[in-house]
CSV table of C-alpha atoms in Angstrom, one decimal:
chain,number,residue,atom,x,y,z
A,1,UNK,CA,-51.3,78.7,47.9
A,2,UNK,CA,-53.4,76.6,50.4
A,3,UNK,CA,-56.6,74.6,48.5
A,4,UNK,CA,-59.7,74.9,50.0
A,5,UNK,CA,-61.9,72.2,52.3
A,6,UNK,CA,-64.6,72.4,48.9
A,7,UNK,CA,-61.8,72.2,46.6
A,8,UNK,CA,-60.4,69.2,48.7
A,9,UNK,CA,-64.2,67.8,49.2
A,10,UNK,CA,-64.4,68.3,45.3
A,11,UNK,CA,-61.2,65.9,45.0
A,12,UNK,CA,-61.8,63.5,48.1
A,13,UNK,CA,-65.7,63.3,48.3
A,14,UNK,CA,-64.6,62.6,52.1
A,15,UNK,CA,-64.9,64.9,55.1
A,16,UNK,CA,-62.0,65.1,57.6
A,17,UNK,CA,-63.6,62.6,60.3
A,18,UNK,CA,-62.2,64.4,63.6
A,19,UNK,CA,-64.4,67.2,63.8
A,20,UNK,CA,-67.6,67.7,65.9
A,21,UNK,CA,-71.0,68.7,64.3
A,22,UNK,CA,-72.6,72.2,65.1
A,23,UNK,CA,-76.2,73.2,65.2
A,24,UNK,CA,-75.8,77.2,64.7
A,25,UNK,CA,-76.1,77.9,60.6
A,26,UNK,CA,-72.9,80.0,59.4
A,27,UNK,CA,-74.8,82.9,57.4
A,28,UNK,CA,-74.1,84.6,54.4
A,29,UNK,CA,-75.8,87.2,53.4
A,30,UNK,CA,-76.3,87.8,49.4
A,31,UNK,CA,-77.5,91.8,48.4
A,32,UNK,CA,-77.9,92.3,44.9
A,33,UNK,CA,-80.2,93.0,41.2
A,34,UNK,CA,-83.0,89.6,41.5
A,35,UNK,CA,-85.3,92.3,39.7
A,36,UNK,CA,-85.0,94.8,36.7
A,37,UNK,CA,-83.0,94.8,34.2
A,38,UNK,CA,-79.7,94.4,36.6
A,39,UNK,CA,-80.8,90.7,37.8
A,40,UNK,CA,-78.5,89.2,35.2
A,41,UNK,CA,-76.5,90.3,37.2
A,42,UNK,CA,-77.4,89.3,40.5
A,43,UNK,CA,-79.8,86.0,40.0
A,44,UNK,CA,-77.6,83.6,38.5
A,45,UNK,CA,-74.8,84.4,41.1
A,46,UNK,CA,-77.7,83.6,43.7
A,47,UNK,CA,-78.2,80.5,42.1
A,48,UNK,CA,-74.3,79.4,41.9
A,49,UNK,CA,-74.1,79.9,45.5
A,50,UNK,CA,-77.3,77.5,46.5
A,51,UNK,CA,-75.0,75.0,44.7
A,52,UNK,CA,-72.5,75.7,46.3
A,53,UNK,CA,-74.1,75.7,49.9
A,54,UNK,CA,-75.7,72.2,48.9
A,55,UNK,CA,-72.5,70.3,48.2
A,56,UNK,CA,-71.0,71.8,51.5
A,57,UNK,CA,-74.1,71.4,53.7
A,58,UNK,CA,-74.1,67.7,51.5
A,59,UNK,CA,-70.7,66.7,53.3
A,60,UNK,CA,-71.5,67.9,56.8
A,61,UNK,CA,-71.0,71.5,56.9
A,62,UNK,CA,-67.9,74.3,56.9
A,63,UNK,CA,-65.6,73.5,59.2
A,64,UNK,CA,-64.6,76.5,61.6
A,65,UNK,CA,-62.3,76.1,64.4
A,66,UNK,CA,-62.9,71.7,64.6
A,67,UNK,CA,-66.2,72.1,64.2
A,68,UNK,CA,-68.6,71.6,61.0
A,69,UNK,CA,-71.3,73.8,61.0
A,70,UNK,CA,-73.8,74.0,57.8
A,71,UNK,CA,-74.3,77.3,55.9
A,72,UNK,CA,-76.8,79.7,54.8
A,73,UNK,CA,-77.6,82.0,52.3
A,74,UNK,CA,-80.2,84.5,52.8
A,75,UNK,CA,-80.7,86.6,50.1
A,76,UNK,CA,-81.8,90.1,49.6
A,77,UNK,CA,-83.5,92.1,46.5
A,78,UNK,CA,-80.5,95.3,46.2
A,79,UNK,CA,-82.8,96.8,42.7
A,80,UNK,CA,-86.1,98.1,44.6
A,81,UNK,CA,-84.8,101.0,46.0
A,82,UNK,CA,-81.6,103.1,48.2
A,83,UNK,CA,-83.8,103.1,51.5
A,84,UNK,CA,-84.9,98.9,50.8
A,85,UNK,CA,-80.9,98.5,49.9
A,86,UNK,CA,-80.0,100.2,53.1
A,87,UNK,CA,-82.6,98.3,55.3
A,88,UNK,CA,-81.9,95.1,54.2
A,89,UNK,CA,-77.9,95.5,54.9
A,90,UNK,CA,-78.9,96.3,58.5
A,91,UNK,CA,-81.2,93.8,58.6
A,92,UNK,CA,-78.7,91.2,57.3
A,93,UNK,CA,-76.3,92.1,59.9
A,94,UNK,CA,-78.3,93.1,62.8
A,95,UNK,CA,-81.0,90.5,63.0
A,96,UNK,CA,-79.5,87.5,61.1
A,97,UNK,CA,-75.5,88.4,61.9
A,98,UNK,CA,-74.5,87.5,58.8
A,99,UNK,CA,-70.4,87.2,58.5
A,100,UNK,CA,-69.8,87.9,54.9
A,101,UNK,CA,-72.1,89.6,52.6
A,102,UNK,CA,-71.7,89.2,49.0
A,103,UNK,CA,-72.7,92.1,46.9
A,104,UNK,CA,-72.6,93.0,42.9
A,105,UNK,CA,-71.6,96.7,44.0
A,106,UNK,CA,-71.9,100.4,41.9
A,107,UNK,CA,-74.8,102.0,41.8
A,108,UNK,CA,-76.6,98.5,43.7
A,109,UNK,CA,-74.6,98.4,46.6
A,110,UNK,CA,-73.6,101.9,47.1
A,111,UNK,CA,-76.7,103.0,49.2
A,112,UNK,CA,-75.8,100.6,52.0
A,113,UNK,CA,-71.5,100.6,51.5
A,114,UNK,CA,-71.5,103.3,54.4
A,115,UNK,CA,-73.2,101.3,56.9
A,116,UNK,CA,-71.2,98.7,56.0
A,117,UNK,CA,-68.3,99.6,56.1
A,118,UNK,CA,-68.5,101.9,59.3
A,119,UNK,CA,-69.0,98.4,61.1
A,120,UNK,CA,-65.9,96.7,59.0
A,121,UNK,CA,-68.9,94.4,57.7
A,122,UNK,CA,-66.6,91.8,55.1
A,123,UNK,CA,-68.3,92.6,51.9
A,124,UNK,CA,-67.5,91.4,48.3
A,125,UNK,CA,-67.9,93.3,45.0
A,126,UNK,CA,-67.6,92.3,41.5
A,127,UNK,CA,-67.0,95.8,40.8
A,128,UNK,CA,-63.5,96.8,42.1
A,129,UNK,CA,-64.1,100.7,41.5
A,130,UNK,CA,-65.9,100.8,44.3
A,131,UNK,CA,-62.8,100.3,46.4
A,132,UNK,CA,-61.0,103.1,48.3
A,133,UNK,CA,-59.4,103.6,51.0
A,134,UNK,CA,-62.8,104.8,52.7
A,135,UNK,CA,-63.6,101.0,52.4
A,136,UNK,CA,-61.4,99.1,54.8
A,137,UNK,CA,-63.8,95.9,54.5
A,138,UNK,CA,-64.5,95.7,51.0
A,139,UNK,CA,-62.8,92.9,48.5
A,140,UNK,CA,-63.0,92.4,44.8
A,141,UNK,CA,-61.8,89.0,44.9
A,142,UNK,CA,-63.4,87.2,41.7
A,143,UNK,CA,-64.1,89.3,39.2
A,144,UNK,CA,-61.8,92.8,38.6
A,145,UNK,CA,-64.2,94.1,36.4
A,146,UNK,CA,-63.1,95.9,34.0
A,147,UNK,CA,-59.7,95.7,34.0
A,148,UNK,CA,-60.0,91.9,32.7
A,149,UNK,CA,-61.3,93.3,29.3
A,150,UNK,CA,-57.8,94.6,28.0
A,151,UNK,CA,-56.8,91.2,27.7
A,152,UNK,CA,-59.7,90.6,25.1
A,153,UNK,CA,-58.2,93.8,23.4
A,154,UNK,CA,-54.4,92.7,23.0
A,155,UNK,CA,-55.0,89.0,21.8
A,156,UNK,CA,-57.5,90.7,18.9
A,157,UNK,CA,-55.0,93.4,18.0
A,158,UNK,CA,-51.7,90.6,18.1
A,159,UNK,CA,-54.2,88.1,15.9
A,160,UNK,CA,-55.3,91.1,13.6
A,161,UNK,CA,-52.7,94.0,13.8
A,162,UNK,CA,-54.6,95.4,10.1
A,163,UNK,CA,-57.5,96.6,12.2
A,164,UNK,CA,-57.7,99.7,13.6
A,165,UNK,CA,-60.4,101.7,13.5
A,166,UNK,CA,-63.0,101.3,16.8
A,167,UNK,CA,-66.2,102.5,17.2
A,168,UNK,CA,-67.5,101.8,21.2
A,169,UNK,CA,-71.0,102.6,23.1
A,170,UNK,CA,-71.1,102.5,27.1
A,171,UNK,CA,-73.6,102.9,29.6
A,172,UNK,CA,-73.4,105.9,31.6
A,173,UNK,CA,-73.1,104.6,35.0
A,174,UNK,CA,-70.8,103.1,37.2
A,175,UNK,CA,-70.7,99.9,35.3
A,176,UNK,CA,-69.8,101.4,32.4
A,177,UNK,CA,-67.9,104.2,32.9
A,178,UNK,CA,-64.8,102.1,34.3
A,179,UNK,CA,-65.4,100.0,31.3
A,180,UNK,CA,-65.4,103.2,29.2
A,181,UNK,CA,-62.0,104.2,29.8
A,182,UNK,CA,-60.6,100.7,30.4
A,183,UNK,CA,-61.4,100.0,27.1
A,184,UNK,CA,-59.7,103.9,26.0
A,185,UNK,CA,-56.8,102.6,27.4
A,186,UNK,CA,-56.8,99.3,25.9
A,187,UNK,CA,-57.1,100.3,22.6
A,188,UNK,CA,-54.2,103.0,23.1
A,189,UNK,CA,-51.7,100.6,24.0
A,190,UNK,CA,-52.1,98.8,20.7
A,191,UNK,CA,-51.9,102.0,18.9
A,192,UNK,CA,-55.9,101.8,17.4
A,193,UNK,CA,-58.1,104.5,16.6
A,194,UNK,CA,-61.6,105.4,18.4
A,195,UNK,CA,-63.3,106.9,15.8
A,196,UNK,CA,-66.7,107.3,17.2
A,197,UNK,CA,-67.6,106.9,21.2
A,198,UNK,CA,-71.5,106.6,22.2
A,199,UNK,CA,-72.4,106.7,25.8
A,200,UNK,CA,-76.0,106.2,26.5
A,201,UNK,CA,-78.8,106.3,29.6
A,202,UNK,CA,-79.0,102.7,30.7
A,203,UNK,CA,-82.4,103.0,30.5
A,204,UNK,CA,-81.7,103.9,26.5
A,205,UNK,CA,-83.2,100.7,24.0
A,206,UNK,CA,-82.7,102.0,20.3
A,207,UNK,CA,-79.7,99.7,19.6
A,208,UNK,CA,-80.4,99.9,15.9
A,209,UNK,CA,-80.5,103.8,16.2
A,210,UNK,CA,-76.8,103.8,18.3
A,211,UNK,CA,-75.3,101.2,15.6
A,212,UNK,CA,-76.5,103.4,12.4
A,213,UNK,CA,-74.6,106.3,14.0
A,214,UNK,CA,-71.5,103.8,15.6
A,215,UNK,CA,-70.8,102.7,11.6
A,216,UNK,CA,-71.2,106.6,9.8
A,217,UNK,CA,-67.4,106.7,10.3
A,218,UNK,CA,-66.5,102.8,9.1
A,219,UNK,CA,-65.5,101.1,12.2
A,220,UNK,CA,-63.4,97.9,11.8
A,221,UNK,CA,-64.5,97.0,15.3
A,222,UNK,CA,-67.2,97.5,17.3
A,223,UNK,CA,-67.1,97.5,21.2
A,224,UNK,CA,-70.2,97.2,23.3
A,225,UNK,CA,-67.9,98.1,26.4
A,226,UNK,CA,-69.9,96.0,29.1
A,227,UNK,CA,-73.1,97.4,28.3
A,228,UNK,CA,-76.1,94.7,30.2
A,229,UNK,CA,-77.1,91.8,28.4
A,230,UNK,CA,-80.3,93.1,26.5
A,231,UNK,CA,-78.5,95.6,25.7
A,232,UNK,CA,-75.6,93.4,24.0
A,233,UNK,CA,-78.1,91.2,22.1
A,234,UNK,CA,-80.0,94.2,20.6
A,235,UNK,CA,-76.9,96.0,19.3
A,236,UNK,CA,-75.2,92.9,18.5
A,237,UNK,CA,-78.4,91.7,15.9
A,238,UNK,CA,-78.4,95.7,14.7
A,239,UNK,CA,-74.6,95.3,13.8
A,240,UNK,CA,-75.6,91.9,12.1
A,241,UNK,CA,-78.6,93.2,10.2
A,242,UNK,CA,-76.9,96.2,9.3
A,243,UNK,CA,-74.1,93.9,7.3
A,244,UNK,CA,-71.7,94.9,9.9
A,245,UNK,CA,-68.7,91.7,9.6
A,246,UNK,CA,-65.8,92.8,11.9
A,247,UNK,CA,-65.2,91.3,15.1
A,248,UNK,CA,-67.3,93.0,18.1
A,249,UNK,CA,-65.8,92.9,21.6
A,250,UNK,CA,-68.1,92.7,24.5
A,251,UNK,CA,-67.2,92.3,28.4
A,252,UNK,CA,-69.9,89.4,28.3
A,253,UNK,CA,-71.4,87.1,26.1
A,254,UNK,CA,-74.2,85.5,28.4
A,255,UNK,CA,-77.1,83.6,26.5
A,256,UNK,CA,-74.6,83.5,23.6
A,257,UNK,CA,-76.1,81.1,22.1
A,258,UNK,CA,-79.5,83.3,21.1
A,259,UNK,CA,-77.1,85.4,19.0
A,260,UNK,CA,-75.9,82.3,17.2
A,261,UNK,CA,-79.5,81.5,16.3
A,262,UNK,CA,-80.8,84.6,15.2
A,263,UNK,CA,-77.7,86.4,13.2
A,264,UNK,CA,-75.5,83.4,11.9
A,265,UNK,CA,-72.9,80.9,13.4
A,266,UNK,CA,-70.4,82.5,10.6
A,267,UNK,CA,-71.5,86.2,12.4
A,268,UNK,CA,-70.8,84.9,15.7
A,269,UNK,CA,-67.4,83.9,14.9
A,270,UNK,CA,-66.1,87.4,15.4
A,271,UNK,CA,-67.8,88.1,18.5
A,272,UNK,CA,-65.1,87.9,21.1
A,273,UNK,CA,-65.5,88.0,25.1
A,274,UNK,CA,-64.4,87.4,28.6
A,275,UNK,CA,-66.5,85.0,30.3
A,276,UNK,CA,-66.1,81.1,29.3
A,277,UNK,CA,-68.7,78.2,29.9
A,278,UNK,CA,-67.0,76.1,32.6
A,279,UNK,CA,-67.4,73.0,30.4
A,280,UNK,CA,-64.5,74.7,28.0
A,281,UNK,CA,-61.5,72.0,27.2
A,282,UNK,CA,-59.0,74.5,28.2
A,283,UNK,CA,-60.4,75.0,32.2
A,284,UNK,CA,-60.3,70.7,32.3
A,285,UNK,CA,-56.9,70.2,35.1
A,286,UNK,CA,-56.7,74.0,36.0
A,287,UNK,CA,-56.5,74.2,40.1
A,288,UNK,CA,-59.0,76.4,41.3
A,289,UNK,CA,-62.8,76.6,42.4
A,290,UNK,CA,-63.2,73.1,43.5
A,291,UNK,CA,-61.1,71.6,40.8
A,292,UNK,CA,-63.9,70.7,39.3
A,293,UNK,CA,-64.9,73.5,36.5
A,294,UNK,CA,-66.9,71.1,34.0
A,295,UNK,CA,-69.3,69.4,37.6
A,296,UNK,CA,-70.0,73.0,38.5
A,297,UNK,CA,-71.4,74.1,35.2
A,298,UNK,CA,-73.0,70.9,34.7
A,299,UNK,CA,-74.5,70.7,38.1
A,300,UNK,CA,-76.1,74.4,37.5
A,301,UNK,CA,-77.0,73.3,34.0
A,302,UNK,CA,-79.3,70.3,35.4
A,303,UNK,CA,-80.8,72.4,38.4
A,304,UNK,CA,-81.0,76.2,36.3
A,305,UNK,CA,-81.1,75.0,32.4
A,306,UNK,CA,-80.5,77.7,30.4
A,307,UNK,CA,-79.1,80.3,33.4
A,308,UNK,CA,-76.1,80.0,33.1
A,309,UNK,CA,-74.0,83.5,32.3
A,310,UNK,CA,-71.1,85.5,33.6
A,311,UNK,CA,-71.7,85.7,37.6
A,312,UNK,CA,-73.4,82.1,37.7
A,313,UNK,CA,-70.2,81.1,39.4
A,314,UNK,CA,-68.5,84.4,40.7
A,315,UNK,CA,-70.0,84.6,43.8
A,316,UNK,CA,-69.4,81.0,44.9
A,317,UNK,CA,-65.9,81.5,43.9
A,318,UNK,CA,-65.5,84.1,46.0
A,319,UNK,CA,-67.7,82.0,48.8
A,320,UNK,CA,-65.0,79.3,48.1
A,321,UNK,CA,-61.9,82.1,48.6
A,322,UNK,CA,-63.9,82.9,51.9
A,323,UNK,CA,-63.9,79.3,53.3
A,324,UNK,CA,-60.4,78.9,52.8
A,325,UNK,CA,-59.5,82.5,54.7
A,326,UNK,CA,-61.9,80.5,57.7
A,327,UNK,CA,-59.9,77.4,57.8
A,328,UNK,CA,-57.0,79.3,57.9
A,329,UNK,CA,-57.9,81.4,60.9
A,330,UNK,CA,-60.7,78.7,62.6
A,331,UNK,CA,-63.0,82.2,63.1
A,332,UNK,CA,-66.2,83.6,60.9
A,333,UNK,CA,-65.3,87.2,62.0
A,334,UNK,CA,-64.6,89.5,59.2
A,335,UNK,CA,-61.4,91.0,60.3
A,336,UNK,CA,-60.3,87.7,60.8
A,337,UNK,CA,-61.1,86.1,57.8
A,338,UNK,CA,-59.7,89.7,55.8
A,339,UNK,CA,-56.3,89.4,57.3
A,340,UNK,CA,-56.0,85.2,56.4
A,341,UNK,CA,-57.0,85.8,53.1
A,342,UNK,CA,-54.6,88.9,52.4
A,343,UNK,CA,-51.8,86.8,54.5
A,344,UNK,CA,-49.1,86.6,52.0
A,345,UNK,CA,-50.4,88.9,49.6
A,346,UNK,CA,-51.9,86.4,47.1
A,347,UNK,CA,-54.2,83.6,46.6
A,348,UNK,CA,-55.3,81.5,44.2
A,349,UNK,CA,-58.0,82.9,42.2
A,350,UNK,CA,-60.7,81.5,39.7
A,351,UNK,CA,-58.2,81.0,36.9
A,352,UNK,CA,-55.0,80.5,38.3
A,353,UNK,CA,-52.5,82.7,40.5
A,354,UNK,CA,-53.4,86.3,41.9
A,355,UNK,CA,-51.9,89.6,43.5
A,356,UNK,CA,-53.7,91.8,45.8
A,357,UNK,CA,-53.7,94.8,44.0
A,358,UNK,CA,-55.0,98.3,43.7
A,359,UNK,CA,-53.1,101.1,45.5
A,360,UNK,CA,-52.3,103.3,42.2
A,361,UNK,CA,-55.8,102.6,41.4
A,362,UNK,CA,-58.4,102.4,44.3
A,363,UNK,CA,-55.9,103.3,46.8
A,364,UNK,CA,-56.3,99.9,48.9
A,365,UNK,CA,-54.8,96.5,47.4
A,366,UNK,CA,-58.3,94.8,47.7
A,367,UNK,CA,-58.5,93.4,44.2
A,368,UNK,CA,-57.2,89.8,43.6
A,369,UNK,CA,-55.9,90.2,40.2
A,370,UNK,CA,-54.5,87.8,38.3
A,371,UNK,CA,-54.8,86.2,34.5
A,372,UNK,CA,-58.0,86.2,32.2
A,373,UNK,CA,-59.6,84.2,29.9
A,374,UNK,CA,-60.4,85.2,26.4
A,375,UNK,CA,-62.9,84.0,24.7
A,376,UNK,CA,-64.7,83.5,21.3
A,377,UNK,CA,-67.9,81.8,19.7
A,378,UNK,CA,-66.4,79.1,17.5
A,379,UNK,CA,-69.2,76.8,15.7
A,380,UNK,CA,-71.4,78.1,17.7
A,381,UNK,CA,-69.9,77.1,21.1
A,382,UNK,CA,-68.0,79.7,23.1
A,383,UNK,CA,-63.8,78.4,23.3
A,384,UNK,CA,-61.4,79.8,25.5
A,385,UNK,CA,-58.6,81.5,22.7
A,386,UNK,CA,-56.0,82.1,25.6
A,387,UNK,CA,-55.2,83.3,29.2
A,388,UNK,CA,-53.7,86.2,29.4
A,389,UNK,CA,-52.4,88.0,32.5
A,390,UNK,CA,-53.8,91.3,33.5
A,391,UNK,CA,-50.3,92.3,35.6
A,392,UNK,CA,-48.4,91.9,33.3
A,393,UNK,CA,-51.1,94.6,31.2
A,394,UNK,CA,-50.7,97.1,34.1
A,395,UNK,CA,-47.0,96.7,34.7
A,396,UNK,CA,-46.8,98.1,30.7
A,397,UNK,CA,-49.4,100.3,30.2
A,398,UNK,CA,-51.2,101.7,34.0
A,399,UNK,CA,-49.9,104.9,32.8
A,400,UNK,CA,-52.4,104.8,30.3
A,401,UNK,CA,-55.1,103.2,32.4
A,402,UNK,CA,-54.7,106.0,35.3
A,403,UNK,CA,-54.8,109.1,32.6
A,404,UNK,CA,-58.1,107.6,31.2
A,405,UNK,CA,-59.9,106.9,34.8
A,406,UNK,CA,-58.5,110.2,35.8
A,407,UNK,CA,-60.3,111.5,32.7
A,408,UNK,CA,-63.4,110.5,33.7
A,409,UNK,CA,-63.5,111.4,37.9
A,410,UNK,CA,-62.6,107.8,38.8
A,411,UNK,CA,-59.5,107.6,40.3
A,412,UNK,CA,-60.1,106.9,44.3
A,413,UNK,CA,-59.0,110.3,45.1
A,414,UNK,CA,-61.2,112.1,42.9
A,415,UNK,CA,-64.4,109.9,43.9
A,416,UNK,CA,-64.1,110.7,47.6
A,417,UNK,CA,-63.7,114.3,47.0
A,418,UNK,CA,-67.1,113.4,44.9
A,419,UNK,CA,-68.9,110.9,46.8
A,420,UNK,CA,-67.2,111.4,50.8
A,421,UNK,CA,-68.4,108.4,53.1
């Protein structure tokens, strides 16, 4: 697995001295949530990838084809509306050419995937179920959410095999619902019980209402599935002031420490997600994303205090995936840079080795999938607990996975019977 020029530049801090400087920007475009209640989502990956741009442009540029050429991110607003979310794609592509477009995907990126992919546009999402075969020029190739989250599910159930009574809530949309039955499946593998299942309007706010009716049948976990981050906060404080003391699984954890200071430190012990802090011990020598974990989140720290969550560094992983595709082939041009970064079949991913992946599931092996860290709130600081691969999860259990997204209209040949391009 080939390293990038950043992840070289991280190790070096010198630029390869042969190549010629270029005036014309390489541009990037960047669609997703900077407003509503989605821009947790979309904001800090936006800032992440201004870092990352800086220490590129900071060294001389990208180098494409033996020549260095700086980069830029123009970013646009995907939460105002479909028709805004469909102009600005065009407008990204038509006016400022841009050769990659990073997105959040679901229901954020769906008005302009069309569009997009009708002109093989190379466009990221952090939500794999958005692949199908329908998109030739879409990628997952950060975050696989949510198949990461079974991970979280197995190391609870191996470290407490007594527990097995779940209650779960998910948003009823295309974040959630994938979550939903990922999390189904999950807890059927290890032989646990759901034994009340909520799924709410994300516009819904009466946390303390959903967690009364969540503990009427004694839960020994609760699961917040990967409802948004107000949403975890306010049902994680109604667990806590409803003397709820059993570990609660989330997808994220962003802004953990809030919890920490307004349930207990003791509370927070059980609270067990996917995303680390990129200072963690454990990511300190792993090869990946610039080598350099710990400078990353301490750069963003110094520049966005207090910012940091679970996409602050997604996108410019994926940014960093893309430049090593374009070293690889010299070229900008999607189809180029798709086929050098599917050459071979794998890549090296944020947390170690990865597969292309996803025919069973999406029907196009356009998810980099690969191991996942788990991770709890130990005195008050988040610690990775393990990595765990999510192959290995599949090649035991997909059965399971497939019944449960089949279950719910998500299997790729039941959404473009649903939702044809």
């Amino acid at each position: 697995m080939s390293t990038s020029f950043a992840q070289r530049l991280a190790v070096t801090g010198s630029m390869p001295r042969r190549l010629m400087r270029g005036q014309d920007a390489v541009r990037i475009g960047f669609l997703a949530p900077l407003t509503g209640p989605s821009a947790p989502w979309g904001r800090p990956g936006l800032e992440g990838c201004q870092i990352w741009t800086d220490w590129v442009n900071g060294q001389g540029g990208l180098p494409v084809g033996g020549v260095r050429r700086p980069v830029a991110i123009i970013a646009r607003d995907a939460a105002i509306s479909p028709s805004e979310t469909r102009a600005a794609a065009r407008e990204l592509v038509e006016d400022h050419h841009v050769c990659l477009l990073l997105g959040l995907g679901g229901d954020s990126l769906a008005p302009a995937l069309p569009w997009l992919m009708a002109r093989r546009v190379l466009t990221t999402t952090l939500l794999p179920f958005d692949l199908s075969p329908q998109t030739p020029s879409l990628i997952a190739p950060a975050e696989v959410h949510p198949l990461f989250v079974v991970t979280g599910v197995e190391w609870l159930a191996e470290r407490r095999p007594d527990l097995r009574r779940v209650a779960l809530c998910s948003q009823d949309d295309l974040m959630g619902r994938p979550s939903l039955a990922t999390y189904r499946a999950a807890f059927a593998a290890e032989g646990m019980q759901i034994v009340r299942e909520l799924r709410y309007d994300p516009d819904e706010r009466d946390a303390v209402g959903m967690v009364r009716a969540m503990l009427q049948d004694d839960p020994e976990i609760l699961c917040w599935c990967s409802s948004e981050p107000h949403m975890v906060h306010a049902l994680t404080e109604a667990a806590h002031d409803a003397g709820f003391c059993g570990p609660i699984l989330s997808c994220t954890g962003d802004h953990y420490q809030r919890l920490v200071a307004r349930t207990t430190p003791d509370f927070m012990e059980n609270f067990i997600f996917q995303f680390p802090d990129f200072d963690d011990p454990a990511l300190e020598g792993t090869t990946f994303f610039f080598r350099r974990p710990s400078a990353f989140h301490a750069a963003y720290a110094d520049r966005f205090p207090g910012h940091w969550s679970a996409v602050s560094w997604e996108y410019a992983s994926a940014l960093d995936l893309w430049q090593a595709a374009v070293e690889i082939c010299g070229r900008t041009d999607s189809m180029s840079v798709l086929a050098a970064m599917k050459r071979g079949g794998q890549m090296m991913q944020a947390f170690g080795p990865a597969r292309w992946y996803g025919e069973a599931l999406f029907g196009i092996d356009q998810a980099l999938i690969g191991r996942w860290p788990v991770v709890r709130v130990v005195a008050g600081k988040a610690r990775i607990q393990a990595f765990r691969s999510v192959l290995d999860w599949l090649s035991r259990h997909e059965d399971l996975l497939l019944r449960e997204m089949a279950g719910l209209g998500l299997l790729w040949t039941q959404r473009m019977i649903t939702h044809p391009a």
